[in-house]
GROMACS .gro file of C-alpha atoms in nm:
model
  318
    1MET     CA    1   0.002   0.021   0.010
    2THR     CA    2   0.259   0.237   0.086
    3GLU     CA    3   0.477   0.172  -0.256
    4ALA     CA    4   0.115   0.207  -0.445
    5VAL     CA    5   0.103   0.573  -0.261
    6GLN     CA    6   0.464   0.635  -0.326
    7GLN     CA    7   0.422   0.571  -0.697
    8LEU     CA    8   0.152   0.806  -0.737
    9ASP     CA    9   0.304   1.086  -0.550
   10ARG     CA   10   0.611   1.047  -0.832
   11GLN     CA   11   0.356   1.035  -1.122
   12ALA     CA   12   0.262   1.364  -0.995
   13GLY     CA   13   0.606   1.493  -0.921
   14ALA     CA   14   0.603   1.493  -0.554
   15VAL     CA   15   0.893   1.264  -0.488
   16PRO     CA   16   1.135   1.151  -0.715
   17ALA     CA   17   1.149   0.781  -0.857
   18PRO     CA   18   1.423   0.555  -0.663
   19HIS     CA   19   1.743   0.505  -0.864
   20GLY     CA   20   1.688   0.310  -1.155
   21ALA     CA   21   1.311   0.286  -1.126
   22LEU     CA   22   1.176   0.535  -1.447
   23MET     CA   23   0.822   0.604  -1.459
   24PRO     CA   24   0.619   0.669  -1.784
   25ALA     CA   25   0.656   1.016  -1.900
   26HIS     CA   26   0.346   1.250  -1.876
   27TRP     CA   27   0.226   1.509  -2.112
   28ARG     CA   28   0.300   1.701  -1.836
   29ASP     CA   29   0.640   1.645  -1.801
   30PHE     CA   30   0.703   1.722  -2.191
   31TRP     CA   31   0.563   2.031  -2.134
   32ALA     CA   32   0.770   2.131  -1.843
   33LEU     CA   33   1.085   2.056  -2.100
   34THR     CA   34   0.986   2.347  -2.262
   35LYS     CA   35   1.031   2.608  -1.968
   36PRO     CA   36   0.668   2.727  -2.024
   37GLY     CA   37   0.754   3.006  -1.816
   38VAL     CA   38   1.006   3.131  -2.002
   39ILE     CA   39   0.813   3.039  -2.359
   40ARG     CA   40   0.556   3.317  -2.257
   41LEU     CA   41   0.832   3.593  -2.267
   42VAL     CA   42   0.970   3.440  -2.593
   43VAL     CA   43   0.645   3.407  -2.758
   44PHE     CA   44   0.527   3.784  -2.656
   45THR     CA   45   0.869   3.962  -2.777
   46GLY     CA   46   0.840   3.750  -3.092
   47LEU     CA   47   0.491   3.857  -3.162
   48CYS     CA   48   0.594   4.217  -3.067
   49GLY     CA   49   0.816   4.232  -3.346
   50LEU     CA   50   0.587   4.102  -3.582
   51LEU     CA   51   0.349   4.342  -3.476
   52VAL     CA   52   0.566   4.658  -3.499
   53ALA     CA   53   0.719   4.552  -3.833
   54PRO     CA   54   0.599   4.753  -4.145
   55GLY     CA   55   0.402   4.601  -4.371
   56THR     CA   56   0.125   4.304  -4.330
   57ILE     CA   57   0.106   3.947  -4.253
   58HIS     CA   58  -0.182   3.702  -4.319
   59PRO     CA   59  -0.292   3.625  -3.985
   60VAL     CA   60  -0.265   3.240  -4.055
   61ILE     CA   61   0.118   3.303  -4.163
   62GLY     CA   62   0.151   3.501  -3.857
   63PHE     CA   63   0.016   3.248  -3.613
   64VAL     CA   64   0.240   2.995  -3.768
   65ALA     CA   65   0.556   3.219  -3.728
   66ILE     CA   66   0.463   3.298  -3.390
   67LEU     CA   67   0.388   2.893  -3.298
   68CYS     CA   68   0.748   2.793  -3.445
   69ILE     CA   69   0.904   3.068  -3.250
   70ALA     CA   70   0.782   2.874  -2.947
   71MET     CA   71   0.812   2.551  -3.086
   72GLY     CA   72   1.197   2.636  -3.125
   73ALA     CA   73   1.223   2.757  -2.825
   74GLY     CA   74   1.036   2.478  -2.619
   75GLY     CA   75   1.269   2.249  -2.833
   76ALA     CA   76   1.591   2.451  -2.697
   77ALA     CA   77   1.506   2.425  -2.348
   78ALA     CA   78   1.434   2.058  -2.350
   79LEU     CA   79   1.763   2.021  -2.523
   80ASN     CA   80   1.925   2.225  -2.235
   81GLN     CA   81   1.751   1.995  -1.953
   82TYR     CA   82   1.878   1.661  -2.153
   83HIS     CA   83   2.225   1.822  -2.132
   84GLU     CA   84   2.180   1.951  -1.764
   85SER     CA   85   1.998   1.673  -1.612
   86ASP     CA   86   2.278   1.550  -1.375
   87LEU     CA   87   2.350   1.931  -1.246
   88ASP     CA   88   1.964   2.003  -1.224
   89ALA     CA   89   1.955   1.693  -0.989
   90LEU     CA   90   2.193   1.876  -0.707
   91MET     CA   91   2.034   2.197  -0.749
   92LYS     CA   92   1.744   2.230  -0.530
   93ARG     CA   93   1.543   2.478  -0.769
   94THR     CA   94   1.572   2.225  -1.034
   95ALA     CA   95   1.605   1.880  -0.887
   96ASN     CA   96   1.202   1.803  -0.937
   97ARG     CA   97   1.211   1.865  -1.337
   98PRO     CA   98   1.145   1.563  -1.505
   99ILE     CA   99   1.449   1.409  -1.591
  100PRO     CA  100   1.619   1.470  -1.253
  101ALA     CA  101   1.279   1.360  -1.076
  102GLY     CA  102   1.280   1.034  -1.272
  103ARG     CA  103   0.985   1.098  -1.471
  104MET     CA  104   1.158   1.066  -1.789
  105ASP     CA  105   1.435   0.913  -1.987
  106ARG     CA  106   1.744   1.146  -2.109
  107GLU     CA  107   1.659   0.949  -2.449
  108ALA     CA  108   1.336   1.090  -2.500
  109ALA     CA  109   1.413   1.441  -2.390
  110LEU     CA  110   1.697   1.445  -2.637
  111GLN     CA  111   1.420   1.313  -2.914
  112PHE     CA  112   1.163   1.551  -2.820
  113GLY     CA  113   1.391   1.828  -2.846
  114LEU     CA  114   1.538   1.760  -3.165
  115ALA     CA  115   1.204   1.716  -3.317
  116LEU     CA  116   1.076   2.027  -3.202
  117SER     CA  117   1.354   2.224  -3.301
  118GLY     CA  118   1.394   2.061  -3.661
  119PHE     CA  119   0.996   2.112  -3.750
  120SER     CA  120   1.020   2.463  -3.637
  121VAL     CA  121   1.281   2.552  -3.820
  122VAL     CA  122   1.134   2.355  -4.134
  123ILE     CA  123   0.760   2.501  -4.093
  124MET     CA  124   0.926   2.863  -4.037
  125GLY     CA  125   1.086   2.826  -4.396
  126LEU     CA  126   0.825   2.677  -4.598
  127ALA     CA  127   0.545   2.867  -4.464
  128VAL     CA  128   0.691   3.210  -4.389
  129ASN     CA  129   1.043   3.291  -4.520
  130TRP     CA  130   1.388   3.143  -4.495
  131LEU     CA  131   1.568   3.419  -4.351
  132SER     CA  132   1.304   3.411  -4.030
  133ALA     CA  133   1.373   3.017  -3.994
  134ALA     CA  134   1.762   3.074  -4.009
  135ILE     CA  135   1.735   3.321  -3.751
  136LEU     CA  136   1.528   3.065  -3.525
  137ALA     CA  137   1.780   2.837  -3.619
  138PHE     CA  138   2.070   3.019  -3.520
  139SER     CA  139   1.884   3.096  -3.194
  140ILE     CA  140   1.832   2.751  -3.113
  141PHE     CA  141   2.196   2.624  -3.131
  142TYR     CA  142   2.299   2.965  -2.956
  143TYR     CA  143   2.104   2.840  -2.648
  144ALA     CA  144   2.163   2.433  -2.650
  145VAL     CA  145   2.512   2.452  -2.766
  146ILE     CA  146   2.690   2.800  -2.727
  147TYR     CA  147   2.542   2.880  -2.396
  148THR     CA  148   2.460   2.545  -2.226
  149VAL     CA  149   2.727   2.345  -2.360
  150TRP     CA  150   3.026   2.600  -2.398
  151LEU     CA  151   2.956   2.937  -2.189
  152LYS     CA  152   2.758   2.832  -1.912
  153PRO     CA  153   3.020   2.583  -1.728
  154ASN     CA  154   3.300   2.752  -1.818
  155THR     CA  155   3.266   3.139  -1.759
  156PRO     CA  156   3.118   3.356  -1.552
  157GLN     CA  157   3.017   3.570  -1.849
  158ASN     CA  158   2.782   3.299  -1.937
  159ILE     CA  159   2.487   3.509  -1.888
  160VAL     CA  160   2.630   3.821  -2.047
  161ILE     CA  161   2.713   3.651  -2.363
  162GLY     CA  162   2.440   3.397  -2.376
  163GLY     CA  163   2.156   3.663  -2.281
  164GLY     CA  164   2.176   3.669  -2.698
  165ALA     CA  165   1.999   3.355  -2.693
  166GLY     CA  166   1.663   3.458  -2.534
  167ALA     CA  167   1.707   3.830  -2.769
  168PHE     CA  168   1.653   3.679  -3.112
  169PRO     CA  169   1.278   3.619  -3.073
  170PRO     CA  170   1.166   4.025  -3.170
  171VAL     CA  171   1.395   4.000  -3.490
  172ILE     CA  172   1.250   3.668  -3.610
  173GLY     CA  173   0.899   3.821  -3.578
  174TRP     CA  174   1.027   4.118  -3.758
  175ALA     CA  175   1.184   3.878  -4.018
  176ALA     CA  176   0.890   3.714  -4.081
  177VAL     CA  177   0.713   4.011  -4.191
  178THR     CA  178   0.952   4.185  -4.355
  179GLY     CA  179   1.215   3.938  -4.485
  180ASP     CA  180   1.465   4.165  -4.355
  181VAL     CA  181   1.667   4.288  -4.042
  182THR     CA  182   1.683   4.669  -3.985
  183MET     CA  183   1.790   4.880  -3.687
  184LEU     CA  184   1.477   4.838  -3.487
  185PRO     CA  185   1.469   4.485  -3.425
  186ILE     CA  186   1.861   4.535  -3.403
  187LEU     CA  187   1.791   4.772  -3.082
  188LEU     CA  188   1.465   4.546  -2.955
  189PHE     CA  189   1.738   4.255  -2.957
  190SER     CA  190   1.983   4.477  -2.759
  191ILE     CA  191   1.687   4.560  -2.509
  192ILE     CA  192   1.691   4.181  -2.398
  193PHE     CA  193   2.029   4.136  -2.427
  194PHE     CA  194   2.138   4.430  -2.225
  195TRP     CA  195   1.832   4.359  -1.989
  196THR     CA  196   1.958   3.980  -1.904
  197PRO     CA  197   2.223   4.043  -1.687
  198PRO     CA  198   2.061   4.243  -1.420
  199HIS     CA  199   1.775   3.991  -1.474
  200PHE     CA  200   1.994   3.700  -1.403
  201TRP     CA  201   2.231   3.797  -1.153
  202ALA     CA  202   1.916   3.942  -0.947
  203LEU     CA  203   1.807   3.595  -0.914
  204ALA     CA  204   2.184   3.428  -0.871
  205LEU     CA  205   2.226   3.627  -0.576
  206PHE     CA  206   1.972   3.488  -0.361
  207VAL     CA  207   2.036   3.099  -0.515
  208LYS     CA  208   2.419   3.141  -0.566
  209MET     CA  209   2.438   2.863  -0.337
  210ASP     CA  210   2.303   2.611  -0.572
  211TYR     CA  211   2.511   2.701  -0.824
  212ALA     CA  212   2.803   2.676  -0.596
  213ARG     CA  213   2.743   2.336  -0.504
  214VAL     CA  214   2.746   2.202  -0.886
  215GLY     CA  215   3.054   2.409  -0.972
  216ILE     CA  216   2.838   2.645  -1.223
  217PRO     CA  217   3.112   2.994  -1.243
  218MET     CA  218   2.747   3.231  -1.226
  219MET     CA  219   2.928   3.574  -1.139
  220PRO     CA  220   2.817   3.608  -0.763
  221ASN     CA  221   3.048   3.284  -0.710
  222VAL     CA  222   3.297   3.418  -0.888
  223ALA     CA  223   3.384   3.766  -0.857
  224GLY     CA  224   3.213   3.794  -0.545
  225GLU     CA  225   2.853   3.953  -0.439
  226LYS     CA  226   3.016   4.331  -0.431
  227SER     CA  227   3.140   4.317  -0.775
  228THR     CA  228   2.819   4.120  -0.914
  229ARG     CA  229   2.604   4.418  -0.740
  230HIS     CA  230   2.782   4.678  -0.888
  231GLN     CA  231   2.766   4.540  -1.272
  232VAL     CA  232   2.399   4.487  -1.193
  233PHE     CA  233   2.361   4.849  -1.141
  234GLY     CA  234   2.603   4.917  -1.452
  235TYR     CA  235   2.413   4.717  -1.678
  236SER     CA  236   2.079   4.873  -1.583
  237LEU     CA  237   2.265   5.230  -1.716
  238VAL     CA  238   2.322   5.049  -2.023
  239LEU     CA  239   2.006   4.949  -2.041
  240LEU     CA  240   1.838   5.289  -1.985
  241ALA     CA  241   2.044   5.404  -2.282
  242THR     CA  242   1.943   5.147  -2.470
  243ALA     CA  243   1.558   5.133  -2.441
  244MET     CA  244   1.546   5.546  -2.520
  245ALA     CA  245   1.751   5.451  -2.827
  246PRO     CA  246   1.423   5.373  -3.041
  247PHE     CA  247   1.289   5.718  -2.951
  248ALA     CA  248   1.639   5.917  -2.987
  249LEU     CA  249   1.633   5.785  -3.321
  250GLY     CA  250   1.292   5.872  -3.433
  251LEU     CA  251   1.210   5.487  -3.476
  252ALA     CA  252   0.936   5.535  -3.173
  253GLY     CA  253   0.703   5.863  -3.096
  254TRP     CA  254   0.655   5.984  -2.783
  255THR     CA  255   0.388   5.714  -2.589
  256TYR     CA  256   0.714   5.485  -2.602
  257GLY     CA  257   0.995   5.739  -2.565
  258ALA     CA  258   0.793   5.823  -2.193
  259SER     CA  259   0.709   5.492  -2.128
  260ALA     CA  260   1.104   5.368  -2.167
  261LEU     CA  261   1.208   5.680  -1.972
  262VAL     CA  262   0.967   5.600  -1.655
  263LEU     CA  263   0.965   5.181  -1.643
  264SER     CA  264   1.378   5.244  -1.729
  265GLY     CA  265   1.397   5.482  -1.456
  266VAL     CA  266   1.227   5.269  -1.196
  267PHE     CA  267   1.458   4.987  -1.319
  268VAL     CA  268   1.747   5.163  -1.250
  269LEU     CA  269   1.657   5.268  -0.920
  270LEU     CA  270   1.589   4.908  -0.786
  271ALA     CA  271   1.901   4.830  -0.929
  272ALA     CA  272   2.101   5.075  -0.706
  273ARG     CA  273   1.936   4.959  -0.415
  274VAL     CA  274   2.071   4.623  -0.537
  275GLY     CA  275   2.412   4.773  -0.638
  276PHE     CA  276   2.512   4.976  -0.332
  277ARG     CA  277   2.390   4.766  -0.064
  278VAL     CA  278   2.562   4.477   0.165
  279ALA     CA  279   2.356   4.180   0.266
  280GLY     CA  280   2.397   4.056   0.652
  281GLU     CA  281   2.370   3.739   0.769
  282GLY     CA  282   2.022   3.538   0.706
  283ASP     CA  283   1.927   3.860   0.457
  284ALA     CA  284   1.625   3.799   0.266
  285LEU     CA  285   1.733   3.987  -0.007
  286LYS     CA  286   1.399   4.142  -0.045
  287PRO     CA  287   1.559   4.415  -0.290
  288GLU     CA  288   1.696   4.172  -0.560
  289LYS     CA  289   1.355   3.968  -0.557
  290GLN     CA  290   1.203   4.264  -0.585
  291LEU     CA  291   1.420   4.364  -0.884
  292PHE     CA  292   1.403   4.019  -1.046
  293ALA     CA  293   1.007   4.025  -1.028
  294TYR     CA  294   1.013   4.369  -1.157
  295SER     CA  295   1.266   4.270  -1.446
  296ILE     CA  296   0.997   4.025  -1.631
  297LEU     CA  297   0.742   4.328  -1.568
  298TYR     CA  298   0.941   4.551  -1.760
  299LEU     CA  299   0.954   4.382  -2.050
  300PHE     CA  300   0.657   4.295  -2.100
  301MET     CA  301   0.516   4.663  -2.031
  302ILE     CA  302   0.820   4.815  -2.270
  303PHE     CA  303   0.728   4.620  -2.524
  304THR     CA  304   0.403   4.680  -2.492
  305ALA     CA  305   0.465   5.049  -2.490
  306LEU     CA  306   0.622   5.037  -2.831
  307VAL     CA  307   0.369   4.808  -3.021
  308ILE     CA  308   0.102   5.076  -2.851
  309ASP     CA  309   0.314   5.350  -3.040
  310ARG     CA  310   0.406   5.169  -3.345
  311ALA     CA  311   0.082   4.953  -3.427
  312VAL     CA  312  -0.198   5.053  -3.215
  313LEU     CA  313  -0.194   5.413  -3.187
  314PRO     CA  314  -0.148   5.482  -3.622
  315ALA     CA  315  -0.410   5.245  -3.682
  316ILE     CA  316  -0.638   5.425  -3.455
  317ALA     CA  317  -0.577   5.737  -3.637
  318ALA     CA  318  -0.587   5.636  -3.969
   0.00000   0.00000   0.00000
């Protein structure tokens, strides 16, 4: 009776399966492999890139393009979890993922990741255009190989350089409509690129022991908290300048410009609280958690402001 209860708990993800006992994977485990929380942001920024691009795209083709972006991101996430399953098993916040928890075989995750990635690129190329497909393919390779295999285990700059992996969706969305890449999508890429270090290091500051346990050279563990905090603040200033660039260059109007200034200003203030404090013993790290939470909201809001400025308001005026 006890074993039956434990088996039901393992299927629900409550406790990991014992060594050597692999439970049949549930559809929720395949869904978890795609990192749905991350996909939401990827899909949203990709959709924003599509909406602000000049020209038109058939709604069905546009839907296919966004679906391919989501599939590609999910496939890359599955490949990431396949490669890092041994490390995930040793980290508290990742130990209950499908592979380390014993709910899925590593080979199943590999096949799932490769299939999603491959289908997303082929469908994007055939249904939309091959430029957007090529950028999507490179973004998958960037995350699954350049970041996961090479950068993450070898350099504390992993998040800085690896930030490019999550910055491609608006470029892909733009290319799906226009078939080219111009200055504005490059700036959207840059916003996400410079947003990533302060966003992720705010998280790394309160889960640094997890990374230390598995030997991942995250900035707080290598350069120390003080240096990491100063870099969080420094990157927030770079982010402010980058976020204002579309307005300064005449690629966005006052609605975006005012929104970007306010949103980025709040980001800088929260980053300053993190950047110039010293955490004591038993510190709850509330400012760091606030910055991390706000950084997610920030990206949603600044991209929403751009869509309103470039797509919604001109449509209303017309």
